[in-house]
């Protein structure tokens, strides 16, 4: 019961595990998504231009 009565030494604001690895993964995912969307847009434009002529 003594452990429950005393609060554990936890700082008021615990920083999130926002390490460089998670930032790199997020940038990789965002870059891949932007590249895929850009390629899809280019493919759609090429198909439409080829289909219209």
Tab-separated table of N, CA and C in Angstrom:
chain	number	residue	atom	x	y	z
A	1	UNK	N	0.831	-1.201	0.000
A	1	UNK	CA	0.000	0.000	0.000
A	1	UNK	C	0.870	1.257	0.000
A	2	UNK	N	2.110	1.136	0.494
A	2	UNK	CA	2.962	2.321	0.562
A	2	UNK	C	3.320	2.792	-0.858
A	3	UNK	N	3.486	1.828	-1.791
A	3	UNK	CA	3.821	2.216	-3.160
A	3	UNK	C	2.649	2.947	-3.818
A	4	UNK	N	1.428	2.519	-3.495
A	4	UNK	CA	0.265	3.172	-4.089
A	4	UNK	C	0.063	4.570	-3.514
A	5	UNK	N	0.375	4.758	-2.245
A	5	UNK	CA	0.135	6.059	-1.618
A	5	UNK	C	1.130	7.092	-2.142
A	6	UNK	N	2.369	6.657	-2.411
A	6	UNK	CA	3.366	7.613	-2.916
A	6	UNK	C	3.334	7.615	-4.442
A	7	UNK	N	3.181	8.796	-5.051
A	7	UNK	CA	3.171	8.858	-6.524
A	7	UNK	C	4.556	8.589	-7.094
A	8	UNK	N	4.586	7.945	-8.203
A	8	UNK	CA	5.869	7.644	-8.829
A	8	UNK	C	6.488	8.938	-9.370
A	9	UNK	N	7.796	9.053	-9.338
A	9	UNK	CA	8.454	10.285	-9.816
A	9	UNK	C	8.349	10.428	-11.329
A	10	UNK	N	7.238	11.003	-11.773
A	10	UNK	CA	7.041	11.227	-13.212
A	10	UNK	C	6.954	12.730	-13.451
A	11	UNK	N	7.725	13.260	-14.377
A	11	UNK	CA	7.653	14.708	-14.648
A	11	UNK	C	6.269	15.095	-15.151
A	12	UNK	N	5.865	16.346	-14.926
A	12	UNK	CA	4.512	16.766	-15.333
A	12	UNK	C	4.280	16.602	-16.826
A	13	UNK	N	5.274	16.923	-17.635
A	13	UNK	CA	5.105	16.783	-19.096
A	13	UNK	C	6.183	15.843	-19.603
A	14	UNK	N	5.739	14.668	-20.048
A	14	UNK	CA	6.687	13.684	-20.578
A	14	UNK	C	6.789	13.881	-22.083
A	15	UNK	N	7.977	14.147	-22.596
A	15	UNK	CA	8.114	14.355	-24.050
A	15	UNK	C	7.762	13.094	-24.824
A	16	UNK	N	7.041	13.280	-25.901
A	16	UNK	CA	6.673	12.122	-26.723
A	16	UNK	C	7.924	11.520	-27.374
A	17	UNK	N	7.873	10.218	-27.658
A	17	UNK	CA	9.021	9.578	-28.320
A	17	UNK	C	9.140	10.024	-29.774
A	18	UNK	N	9.282	11.340	-29.970
A	18	UNK	CA	9.389	11.905	-31.322
A	18	UNK	C	10.859	11.983	-31.676
A	19	UNK	N	11.450	10.823	-31.930
A	19	UNK	CA	12.878	10.767	-32.186
A	19	UNK	C	13.160	11.053	-33.655
A	20	UNK	N	14.422	11.077	-33.984
A	20	UNK	CA	14.812	11.336	-35.376
A	20	UNK	C	14.344	10.208	-36.289
A	21	UNK	N	14.263	8.984	-35.742
A	21	UNK	CA	13.837	7.858	-36.570
A	21	UNK	C	12.385	8.021	-36.995
A	22	UNK	N	11.528	8.419	-36.053
A	22	UNK	CA	10.116	8.596	-36.411
A	22	UNK	C	9.960	9.750	-37.404
A	23	UNK	N	10.757	10.817	-37.223
A	23	UNK	CA	10.696	11.939	-38.166
A	23	UNK	C	11.137	11.483	-39.551
A	24	UNK	N	12.195	10.668	-39.608
A	24	UNK	CA	12.677	10.169	-40.896
A	24	UNK	C	11.629	9.277	-41.550
A	25	UNK	N	10.975	8.425	-40.756
A	25	UNK	CA	9.936	7.547	-41.316
A	25	UNK	C	8.777	8.390	-41.842
A	26	UNK	N	8.394	9.423	-41.074
A	26	UNK	CA	7.295	10.271	-41.522
A	26	UNK	C	7.657	11.001	-42.812
A	27	UNK	N	8.895	11.497	-42.902
A	27	UNK	CA	9.321	12.186	-44.117
A	27	UNK	C	9.375	11.210	-45.292
A	28	UNK	N	9.809	9.977	-45.021
A	28	UNK	CA	9.854	8.980	-46.091
A	28	UNK	C	8.445	8.682	-46.602
A	29	UNK	N	7.512	8.512	-45.690
A	29	UNK	CA	6.137	8.203	-46.099
A	29	UNK	C	5.543	9.388	-46.859
A	30	UNK	N	5.771	10.593	-46.356
A	30	UNK	CA	5.222	11.776	-47.031
A	30	UNK	C	5.853	11.950	-48.410
A	31	UNK	N	7.148	11.728	-48.517
A	31	UNK	CA	7.815	11.856	-49.808
A	31	UNK	C	7.333	10.799	-50.801
A	32	UNK	N	7.188	9.557	-50.324
A	32	UNK	CA	6.709	8.495	-51.214
A	32	UNK	C	5.282	8.792	-51.671
A	33	UNK	N	4.440	9.276	-50.756
A	33	UNK	CA	3.059	9.575	-51.125
A	33	UNK	C	3.009	10.713	-52.141
A	34	UNK	N	3.844	11.747	-51.941
A	34	UNK	CA	3.839	12.867	-52.887
A	34	UNK	C	4.361	12.424	-54.249
A	35	UNK	N	5.387	11.566	-54.252
A	35	UNK	CA	5.933	11.091	-55.533
A	35	UNK	C	4.896	10.236	-56.259
A	36	UNK	N	4.209	9.363	-55.518
A	36	UNK	CA	3.201	8.494	-56.152
A	36	UNK	C	2.052	9.332	-56.700
A	37	UNK	N	1.621	10.319	-55.929
A	37	UNK	CA	0.521	11.163	-56.414
A	37	UNK	C	0.960	11.974	-57.628
A	38	UNK	N	2.211	12.451	-57.618
A	38	UNK	CA	2.713	13.211	-58.768
A	38	UNK	C	2.790	12.328	-60.006
A	39	UNK	N	3.288	11.089	-59.837
A	39	UNK	CA	3.373	10.183	-60.983
A	39	UNK	C	1.978	9.829	-61.496
A	40	UNK	N	1.030	9.637	-60.590
A	40	UNK	CA	-0.331	9.332	-61.014
A	40	UNK	C	-0.927	10.498	-61.788
A	41	UNK	N	-0.683	11.711	-61.310
A	41	UNK	CA	-1.191	12.889	-62.013
A	41	UNK	C	-0.566	13.005	-63.401
A	42	UNK	N	0.737	12.751	-63.502
A	42	UNK	CA	1.398	12.818	-64.806
A	42	UNK	C	0.853	11.738	-65.743
A	43	UNK	N	0.646	10.533	-65.195
A	43	UNK	CA	0.096	9.459	-66.030
A	43	UNK	C	-1.301	9.800	-66.512
A	44	UNK	N	-2.122	10.355	-65.627
A	44	UNK	CA	-3.479	10.727	-66.023
A	44	UNK	C	-3.445	11.814	-67.093
A	45	UNK	N	-2.549	12.780	-66.928
A	45	UNK	CA	-2.449	13.849	-67.928
A	45	UNK	C	-2.006	13.286	-69.280
A	46	UNK	N	-1.024	12.370	-69.259
A	46	UNK	CA	-0.552	11.779	-70.510
A	46	UNK	C	-1.646	10.955	-71.166
A	47	UNK	N	-2.381	10.186	-70.390
A	47	UNK	CA	-3.448	9.351	-70.959
A	47	UNK	C	-4.544	10.232	-71.540
A	48	UNK	N	-4.908	11.287	-70.830
A	48	UNK	CA	-5.980	12.165	-71.331
A	48	UNK	C	-5.527	12.878	-72.596
A	49	UNK	N	-4.275	13.355	-72.604
A	49	UNK	CA	-3.797	14.054	-73.804
A	49	UNK	C	-3.691	13.087	-74.982
A	50	UNK	N	-3.297	11.834	-74.710
A	50	UNK	CA	-3.200	10.864	-75.809
A	50	UNK	C	-4.590	10.466	-76.283
A	51	UNK	N	-5.572	10.434	-75.362
A	51	UNK	CA	-6.914	9.995	-75.739
A	51	UNK	C	-7.663	11.103	-76.477
A	52	UNK	N	-7.311	12.360	-76.195
A	52	UNK	CA	-8.052	13.466	-76.820
A	52	UNK	C	-7.590	13.715	-78.248
A	53	UNK	N	-6.367	13.351	-78.583
A	53	UNK	CA	-5.904	13.631	-79.947
A	53	UNK	C	-6.221	12.497	-80.910
